[in-house]
Short mmCIF file of C-alpha atoms and ligand atoms in Angstrom, two decimals:
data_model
loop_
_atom_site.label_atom_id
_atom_site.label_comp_id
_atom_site.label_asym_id
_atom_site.label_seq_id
_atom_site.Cartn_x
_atom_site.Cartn_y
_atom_site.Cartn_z
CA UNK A 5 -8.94 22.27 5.53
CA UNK A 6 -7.54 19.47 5.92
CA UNK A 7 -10.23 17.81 7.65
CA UNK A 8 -12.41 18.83 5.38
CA UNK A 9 -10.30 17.15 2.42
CA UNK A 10 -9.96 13.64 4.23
CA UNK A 11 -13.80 14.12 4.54
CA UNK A 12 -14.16 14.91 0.85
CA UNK A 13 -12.57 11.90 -0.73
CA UNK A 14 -13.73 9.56 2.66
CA UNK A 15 -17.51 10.44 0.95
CA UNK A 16 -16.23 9.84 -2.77
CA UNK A 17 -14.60 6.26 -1.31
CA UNK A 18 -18.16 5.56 0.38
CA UNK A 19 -20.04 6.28 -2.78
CA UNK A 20 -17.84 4.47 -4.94
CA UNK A 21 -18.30 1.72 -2.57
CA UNK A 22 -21.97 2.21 -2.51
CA UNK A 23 -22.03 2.30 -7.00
CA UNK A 24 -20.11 -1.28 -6.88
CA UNK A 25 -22.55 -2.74 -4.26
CA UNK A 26 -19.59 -2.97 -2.14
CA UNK A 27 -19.94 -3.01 1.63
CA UNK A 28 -17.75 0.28 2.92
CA UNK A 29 -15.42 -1.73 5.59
CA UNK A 30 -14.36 -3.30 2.76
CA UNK A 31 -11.97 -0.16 1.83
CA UNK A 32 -9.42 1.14 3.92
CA UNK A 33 -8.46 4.47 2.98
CA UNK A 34 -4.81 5.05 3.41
CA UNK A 35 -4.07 8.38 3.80
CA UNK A 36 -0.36 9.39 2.37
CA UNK A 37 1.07 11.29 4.29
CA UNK A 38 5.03 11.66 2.17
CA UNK A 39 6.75 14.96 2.67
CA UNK A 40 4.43 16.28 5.11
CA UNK A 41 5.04 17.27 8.89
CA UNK A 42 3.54 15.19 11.14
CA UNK A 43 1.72 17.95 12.46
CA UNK A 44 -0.35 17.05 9.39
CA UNK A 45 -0.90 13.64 10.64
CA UNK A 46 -1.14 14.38 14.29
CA UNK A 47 -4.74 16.35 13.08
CA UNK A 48 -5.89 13.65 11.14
CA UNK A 49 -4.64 11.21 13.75
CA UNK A 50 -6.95 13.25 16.69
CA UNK A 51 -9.69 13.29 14.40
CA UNK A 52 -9.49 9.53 14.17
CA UNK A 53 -7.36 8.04 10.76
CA UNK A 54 -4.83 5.59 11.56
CA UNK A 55 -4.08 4.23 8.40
CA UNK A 56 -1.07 6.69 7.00
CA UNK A 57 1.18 5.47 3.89
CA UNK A 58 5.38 6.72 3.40
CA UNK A 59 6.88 5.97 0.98
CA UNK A 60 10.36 5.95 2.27
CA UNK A 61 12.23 4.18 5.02
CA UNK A 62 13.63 7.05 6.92
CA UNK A 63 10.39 9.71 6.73
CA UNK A 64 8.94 6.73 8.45
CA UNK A 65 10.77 5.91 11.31
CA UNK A 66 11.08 9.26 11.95
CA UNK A 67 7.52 9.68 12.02
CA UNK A 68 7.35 6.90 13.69
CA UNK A 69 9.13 7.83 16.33
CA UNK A 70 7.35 11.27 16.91
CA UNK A 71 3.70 10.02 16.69
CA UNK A 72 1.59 8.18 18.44
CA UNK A 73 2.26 4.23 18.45
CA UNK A 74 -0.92 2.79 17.41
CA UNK A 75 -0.82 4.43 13.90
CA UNK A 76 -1.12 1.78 11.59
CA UNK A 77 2.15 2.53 9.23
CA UNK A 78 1.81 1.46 5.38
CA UNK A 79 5.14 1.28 3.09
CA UNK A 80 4.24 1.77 -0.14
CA UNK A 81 7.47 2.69 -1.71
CA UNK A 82 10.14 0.86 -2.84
CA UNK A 83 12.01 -0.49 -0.31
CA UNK A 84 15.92 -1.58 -0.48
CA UNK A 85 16.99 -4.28 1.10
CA UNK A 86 19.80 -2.60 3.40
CA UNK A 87 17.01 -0.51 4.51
CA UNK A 88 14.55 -3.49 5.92
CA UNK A 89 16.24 -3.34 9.78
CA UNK A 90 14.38 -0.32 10.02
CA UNK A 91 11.32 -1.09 9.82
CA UNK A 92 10.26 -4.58 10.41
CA UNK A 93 8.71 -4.20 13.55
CA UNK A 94 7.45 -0.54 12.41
CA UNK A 95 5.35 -1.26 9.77
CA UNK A 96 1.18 -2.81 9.46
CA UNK A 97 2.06 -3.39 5.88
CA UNK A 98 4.80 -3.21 3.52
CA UNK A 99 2.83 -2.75 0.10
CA UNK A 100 5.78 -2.81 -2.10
CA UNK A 101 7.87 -6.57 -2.14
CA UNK A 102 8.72 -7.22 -5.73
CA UNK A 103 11.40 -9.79 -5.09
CA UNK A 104 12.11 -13.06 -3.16
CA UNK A 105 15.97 -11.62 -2.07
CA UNK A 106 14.08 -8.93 -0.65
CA UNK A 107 11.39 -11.29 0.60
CA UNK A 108 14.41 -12.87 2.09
CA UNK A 109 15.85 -10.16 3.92
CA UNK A 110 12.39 -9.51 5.40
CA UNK A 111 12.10 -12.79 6.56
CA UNK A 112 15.78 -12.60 8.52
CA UNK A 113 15.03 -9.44 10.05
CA UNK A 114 11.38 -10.46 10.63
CA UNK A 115 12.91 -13.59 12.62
CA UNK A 116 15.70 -11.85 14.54
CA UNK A 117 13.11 -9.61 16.02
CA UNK A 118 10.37 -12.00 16.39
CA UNK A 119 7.92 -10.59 14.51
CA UNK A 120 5.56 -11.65 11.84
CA UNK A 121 5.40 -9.28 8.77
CA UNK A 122 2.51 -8.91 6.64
CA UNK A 123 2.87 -7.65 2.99
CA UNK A 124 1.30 -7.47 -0.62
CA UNK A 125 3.69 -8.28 -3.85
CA UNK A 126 3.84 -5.39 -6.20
CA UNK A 127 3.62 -5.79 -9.70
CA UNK A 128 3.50 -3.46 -12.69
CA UNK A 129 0.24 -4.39 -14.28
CA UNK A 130 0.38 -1.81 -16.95
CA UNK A 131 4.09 -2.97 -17.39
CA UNK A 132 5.54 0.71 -17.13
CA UNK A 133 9.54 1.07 -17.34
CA UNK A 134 9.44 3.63 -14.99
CA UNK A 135 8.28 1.74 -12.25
CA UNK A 136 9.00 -1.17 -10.01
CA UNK A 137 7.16 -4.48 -9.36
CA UNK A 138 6.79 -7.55 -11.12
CA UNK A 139 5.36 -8.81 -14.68
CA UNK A 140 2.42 -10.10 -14.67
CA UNK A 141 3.57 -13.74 -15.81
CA UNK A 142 6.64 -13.86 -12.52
CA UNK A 143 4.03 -13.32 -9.93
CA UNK A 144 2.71 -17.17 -9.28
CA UNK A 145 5.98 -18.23 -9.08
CA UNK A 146 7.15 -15.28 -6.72
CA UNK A 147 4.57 -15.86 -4.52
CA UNK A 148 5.06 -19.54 -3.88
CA UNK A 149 8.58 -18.73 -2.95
CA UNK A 150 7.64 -16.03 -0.43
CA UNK A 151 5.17 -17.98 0.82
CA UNK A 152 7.42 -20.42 2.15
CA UNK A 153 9.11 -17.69 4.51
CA UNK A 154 7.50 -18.22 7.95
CA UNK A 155 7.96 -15.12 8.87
CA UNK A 156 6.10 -13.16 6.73
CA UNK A 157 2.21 -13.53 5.52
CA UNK A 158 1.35 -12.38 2.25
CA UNK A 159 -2.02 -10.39 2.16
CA UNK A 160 -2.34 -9.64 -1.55
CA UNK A 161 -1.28 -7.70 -4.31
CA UNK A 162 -0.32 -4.07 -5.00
CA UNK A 163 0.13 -2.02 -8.07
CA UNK A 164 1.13 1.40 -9.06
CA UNK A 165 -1.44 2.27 -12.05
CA UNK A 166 0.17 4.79 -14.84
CA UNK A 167 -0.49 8.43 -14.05
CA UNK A 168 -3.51 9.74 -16.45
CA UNK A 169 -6.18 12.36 -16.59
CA UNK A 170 -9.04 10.14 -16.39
CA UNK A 171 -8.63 7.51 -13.88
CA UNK A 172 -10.93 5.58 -16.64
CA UNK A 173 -8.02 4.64 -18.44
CA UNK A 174 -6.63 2.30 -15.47
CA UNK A 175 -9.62 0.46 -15.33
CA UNK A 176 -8.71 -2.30 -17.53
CA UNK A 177 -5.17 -2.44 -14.86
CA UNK A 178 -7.13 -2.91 -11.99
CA UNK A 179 -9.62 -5.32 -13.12
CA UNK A 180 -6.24 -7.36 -14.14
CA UNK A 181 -4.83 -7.10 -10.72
CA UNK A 182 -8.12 -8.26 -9.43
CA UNK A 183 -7.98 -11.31 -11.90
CA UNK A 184 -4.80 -11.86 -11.04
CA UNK A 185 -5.12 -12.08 -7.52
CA UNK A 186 -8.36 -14.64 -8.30
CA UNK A 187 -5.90 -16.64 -10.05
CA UNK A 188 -3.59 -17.28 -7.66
CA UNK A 189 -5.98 -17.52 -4.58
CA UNK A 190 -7.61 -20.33 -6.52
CA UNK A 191 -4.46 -22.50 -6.34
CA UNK A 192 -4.91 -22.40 -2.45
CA UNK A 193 -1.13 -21.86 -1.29
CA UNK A 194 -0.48 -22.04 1.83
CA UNK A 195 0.51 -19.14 3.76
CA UNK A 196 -0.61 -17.08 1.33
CA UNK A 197 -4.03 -15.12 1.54
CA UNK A 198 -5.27 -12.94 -1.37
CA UNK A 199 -7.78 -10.87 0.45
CA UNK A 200 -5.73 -7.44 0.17
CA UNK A 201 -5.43 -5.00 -2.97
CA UNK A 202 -3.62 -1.68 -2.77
CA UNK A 203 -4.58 -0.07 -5.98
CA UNK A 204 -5.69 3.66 -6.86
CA UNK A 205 -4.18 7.00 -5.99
CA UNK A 206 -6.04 10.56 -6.21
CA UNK A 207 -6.39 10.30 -9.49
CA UNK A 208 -8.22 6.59 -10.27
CA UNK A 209 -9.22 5.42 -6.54
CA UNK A 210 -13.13 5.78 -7.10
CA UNK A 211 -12.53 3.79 -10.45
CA UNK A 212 -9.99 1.29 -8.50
CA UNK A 213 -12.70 0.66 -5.79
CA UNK A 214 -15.13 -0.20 -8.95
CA UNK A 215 -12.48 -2.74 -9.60
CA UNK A 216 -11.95 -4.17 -6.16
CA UNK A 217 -9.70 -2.33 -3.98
CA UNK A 218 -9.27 -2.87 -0.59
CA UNK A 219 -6.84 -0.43 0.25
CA UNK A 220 -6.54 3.16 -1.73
CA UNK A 221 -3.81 5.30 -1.44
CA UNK A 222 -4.74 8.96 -1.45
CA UNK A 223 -2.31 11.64 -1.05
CA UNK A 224 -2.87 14.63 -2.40
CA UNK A 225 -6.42 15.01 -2.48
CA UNK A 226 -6.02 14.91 1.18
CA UNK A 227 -2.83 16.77 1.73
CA UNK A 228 -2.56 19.04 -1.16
CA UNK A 229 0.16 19.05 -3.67
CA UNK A 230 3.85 17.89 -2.54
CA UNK A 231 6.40 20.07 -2.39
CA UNK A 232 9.64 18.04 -2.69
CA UNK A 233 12.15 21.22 -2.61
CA UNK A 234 11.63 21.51 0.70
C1 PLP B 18 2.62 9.20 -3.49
C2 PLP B 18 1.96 7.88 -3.66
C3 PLP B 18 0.56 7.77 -3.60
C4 PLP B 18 -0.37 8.95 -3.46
O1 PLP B 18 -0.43 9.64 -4.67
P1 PLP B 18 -1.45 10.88 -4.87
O2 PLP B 18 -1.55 10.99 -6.35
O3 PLP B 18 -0.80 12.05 -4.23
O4 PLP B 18 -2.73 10.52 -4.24
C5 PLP B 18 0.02 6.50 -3.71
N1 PLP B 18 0.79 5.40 -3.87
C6 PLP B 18 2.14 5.47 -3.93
C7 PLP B 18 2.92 4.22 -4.09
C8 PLP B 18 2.76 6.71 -3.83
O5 PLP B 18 4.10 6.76 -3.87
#
């Protein structure tokens, strides 16, 4: 079954990729993996997915520690800044840095352990109060702050698009994250690469692909629906 999902929205990633004359190894398909067993993963992992996205500290190391080493780990929640210790040398890529005093702690935990992290900056296109990341208009300046930190590499941008019917209606988000990310890799800072967007979810990755993703984050298309009693 579950196999057979992964397979599912893996075809609907390549076709979306094939509609926007995209080449396919440009889209990474995370699959997120939050609130379910590792057994989960370890099937996906055997049949040959690495990329897996948590979206909290904790689930992850735990994970972590349980499974095998060369998964490639993807935080996509929101991360406090107690919390970064953790996971520095855990993670491939923490999606979800929407401050430079978290930037900060990064980069001291990043240096104690000798290790260079790679993230994206979040921010909340569709300017949601519900949800973290940063405006639109704070992200330049953001990002030339955190690019200064040489222990950390910034990859590109993430954003959490508004939860819809039609992933249609986040369209117009993503093609702003992609502008935005055109914007700020034309002013050449260094340190700072803007090759990387993490944008679309079950619900709006075909559209998000259409728009330029590079990473989607697919949960429960994949897994099936969360259960978070449990
Ligand atoms: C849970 C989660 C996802 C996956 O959402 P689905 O709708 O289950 O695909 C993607 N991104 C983030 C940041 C999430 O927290």
């Amino acid at each position: 079954m579950l196999i057979n999902n992964y397979n599912n929205v893996l075809n609907e990633v390549n076709l979306a990729c094939d509609k926007a004359g995209r080449a396919k190894d440009e889209v990474t398909l995370i699959a997120v993996s939050k609130t379910k067993p590792a057994s989960d993963i370890q099937t996906l992992y055997d049949y040959g997915v690495r990329d897996f996205g948590e979206n909290k500290v904790q689930e992850l190391t735990s994970k972590y520690e349980e499974l095998p080493k060369d998964i490639r780990w993807h935080l996509i929640g929101h991360l406090q800044t107690n919390k970064v210790k953790y996971i520095v040398d855990k993670v491939y890529l923490i999606h979800s840095v929407d401050s430079v005093k978290l930037a900060m702690e990064i980069e001291k935990e990043a240096a104690k352990k000798d290790v260079i992290v790679n993230i994206l900056v979040q921010v909340n296109v569709a300017n949601e109060d519900t949800k973290f990341g940063l405006d639109n208009d704070e992200v330049i300046n953001i990002v030339e702050e955190i690019a200064k930190l040489p222990h950390i590499r910034i990859k590109g941008l993430m954003t959490i698009a508004p939860f819809v019917d039609d992933g249609e209606e986040n369209r117009k988000y993503f093609n702003e994250l992609k502008q935005l990310s055109v914007d700020i890799k034309a002013k050449n800072i260094d340190n700072v690469c803007m090759d990387m967007l993490s944008m679309g979810m079950s619900g709006d990755f075909t559209t998000a692909i259409e728009e330029g993703a590079t990473y989607v984050r697919v949960g429960t298309s994949i897994f099936g629906v969360r259960n978070y009693a449990i």
